[in-house]
């Protein structure tokens, strides 16, 4: 793999993130067990193939993902400014707590587990599970203080329903929120994030798009048991994966290439738990840059997925 993985500006942060980002939730064993040796080899291959952006959360595997990622990054033995680390706060296996007190404690705990002095990005995790007015009036001011302290260079918010972003960004001063992390809304089966991109650009916010494989729906092995999609959505994705397999194509490769092709999305976070997956995903990005998407097969998959296009699932408490 001689070609270089593209890096893109992340909003107004000045950070240049690899277009494929490393989603570290699998290091918390959420998609099945991953040994420490495999985790270290996976992160090391990601870094050597040009991935410089790593995303985790205290929630993934009940803090395990942060601890394992910390060990893996240390094992790289490279200067701290050569990689970009994002973690989150407010969501824990014990439940949600978006209070200023918990957020302020959370960053210290994360830094300890990650063995770092600072994170590049601290995001409030899945804000649709809290009161959005608390997020605006209490959580974001606490995040701003953490930014001022230098423990996080930039701050952001994450969650599934797209209207949380407009709600919050319309109620804070421009420049307050540096990034948003949306997931499962820019994949072959759901492209609703695209409609929000001009608004996010107008607010100067960097866009991270996670779960291009729709948390396992767009893979040959299929999603984990906990996946919240409807049986109908799961069946359609399975049919698309089967079509690809029968025609000698890899659904995950096509899905990642689809997600990567919008330049207003700075990085696409894929959860990876093996060197093979890293190589496949970086290879898919390089192939996209070189020869473009396989439009013919993509059109066939889009036709299979059409009956469930943009179908999502409920997340969070009702804000209306
Ligand atoms: P994903 O869509 O990236 O799917 C991950 C699954 O696909 C795993 O089972 C992985 O082993 C498998 N996979 C990866 N590459 C593959 C390949 N080439 N071939 C076959 N299978 C492959 O879903 P995800 O891991 O949930 O999302 C990516 C990352 O985004 C997470 O790790 C996390 O860092 C972030 N994320 C954040 C939020 C949030 O903040 N609310 C939500 C979802 C995801």
CSV table of C-alpha atoms and ligand atoms in Angstrom, one decimal, residues 22-26 31 55-56 60 88 125-126 158-159 181 183 210-216 219 250 252 269-273 277 280-281, ligand 1:
chain,number,residue,atom,x,y,z
A,22,UNK,CA,-10.2,4.1,14.2
A,23,UNK,CA,-13.4,3.4,16.2
A,24,UNK,CA,-12.1,1.8,19.4
A,25,UNK,CA,-15.4,0.4,20.7
A,26,UNK,CA,-14.4,-3.1,19.6
A,31,UNK,CA,-18.4,-6.9,19.0
A,55,UNK,CA,-12.1,7.5,19.0
A,56,UNK,CA,-13.2,5.9,22.3
A,60,UNK,CA,-17.3,1.1,25.6
A,88,UNK,CA,-16.5,11.1,25.5
A,125,UNK,CA,-21.9,11.1,24.6
A,126,UNK,CA,-25.4,10.5,23.2
A,158,UNK,CA,-22.6,13.0,19.8
A,159,UNK,CA,-25.9,11.2,19.3
A,181,UNK,CA,-20.2,13.0,15.8
A,183,UNK,CA,-23.5,7.7,13.5
A,210,UNK,CA,-19.4,6.9,12.6
A,211,UNK,CA,-20.6,3.4,11.9
A,212,UNK,CA,-20.4,3.3,8.1
A,213,UNK,CA,-21.2,-0.4,8.4
A,214,UNK,CA,-24.3,0.5,10.4
A,215,UNK,CA,-22.8,-1.2,13.5
A,216,UNK,CA,-22.4,-4.5,11.6
A,219,UNK,CA,-21.0,-6.9,7.0
A,250,UNK,CA,-17.5,-7.3,-0.3
A,252,UNK,CA,-18.2,-3.8,3.9
A,269,UNK,CA,-15.0,6.1,12.1
A,270,UNK,CA,-15.0,2.3,11.6
A,271,UNK,CA,-14.8,-0.1,14.5
A,272,UNK,CA,-11.9,-2.4,13.9
A,273,UNK,CA,-10.7,-5.4,15.8
A,277,UNK,CA,-10.0,-5.3,9.0
A,280,UNK,CA,-9.2,-4.0,4.2
A,281,UNK,CA,-10.6,-0.6,5.3
B,1,LIG,P1,-19.2,0.1,12.4
B,1,LIG,O1,-20.3,0.4,11.5
B,1,LIG,O2,-17.9,0.7,12.2
B,1,LIG,O3,-19.2,-1.5,12.5
B,1,LIG,C1,-18.2,-2.2,13.3
B,1,LIG,C2,-18.3,-3.7,13.0
B,1,LIG,O4,-17.9,-3.9,11.7
B,1,LIG,C3,-17.5,-4.5,13.9
B,1,LIG,O5,-18.1,-5.8,14.1
B,1,LIG,C4,-16.2,-4.7,13.1
B,1,LIG,O6,-15.5,-5.9,13.5
B,1,LIG,C5,-16.8,-4.9,11.7
B,1,LIG,N1,-15.9,-4.5,10.6
B,1,LIG,C6,-15.0,-3.5,10.6
B,1,LIG,N2,-14.3,-3.5,9.4
B,1,LIG,C7,-14.8,-4.6,8.7
B,1,LIG,C8,-14.4,-5.2,7.5
B,1,LIG,N3,-13.5,-4.6,6.7
B,1,LIG,N4,-15.1,-6.3,7.1
B,1,LIG,C9,-16.0,-6.9,7.9
B,1,LIG,N5,-16.4,-6.4,9.1
B,1,LIG,C10,-15.8,-5.3,9.5
B,1,LIG,O7,-19.8,0.4,13.9
B,1,LIG,P2,-19.1,1.0,15.2
B,1,LIG,O8,-17.9,0.2,15.6
B,1,LIG,O9,-20.3,1.0,16.2
B,1,LIG,O10,-18.8,2.5,14.8
B,1,LIG,C11,-17.5,2.9,14.6
B,1,LIG,C12,-16.9,3.8,15.8
B,1,LIG,O11,-17.6,5.0,15.8
B,1,LIG,C13,-17.1,3.2,17.2
B,1,LIG,O12,-16.1,2.3,17.5
B,1,LIG,C14,-17.1,4.4,18.0
B,1,LIG,O13,-15.7,4.8,18.2
B,1,LIG,C15,-17.8,5.4,17.1
B,1,LIG,N6,-19.3,5.5,17.4
B,1,LIG,C16,-19.7,6.5,18.3
B,1,LIG,C17,-21.0,6.6,18.6
B,1,LIG,C18,-21.5,7.7,19.5
B,1,LIG,O14,-20.7,8.5,19.9
B,1,LIG,N7,-22.7,7.7,19.9
B,1,LIG,C19,-22.0,5.7,18.1
B,1,LIG,C20,-21.5,4.7,17.2
B,1,LIG,C21,-20.2,4.7,16.9
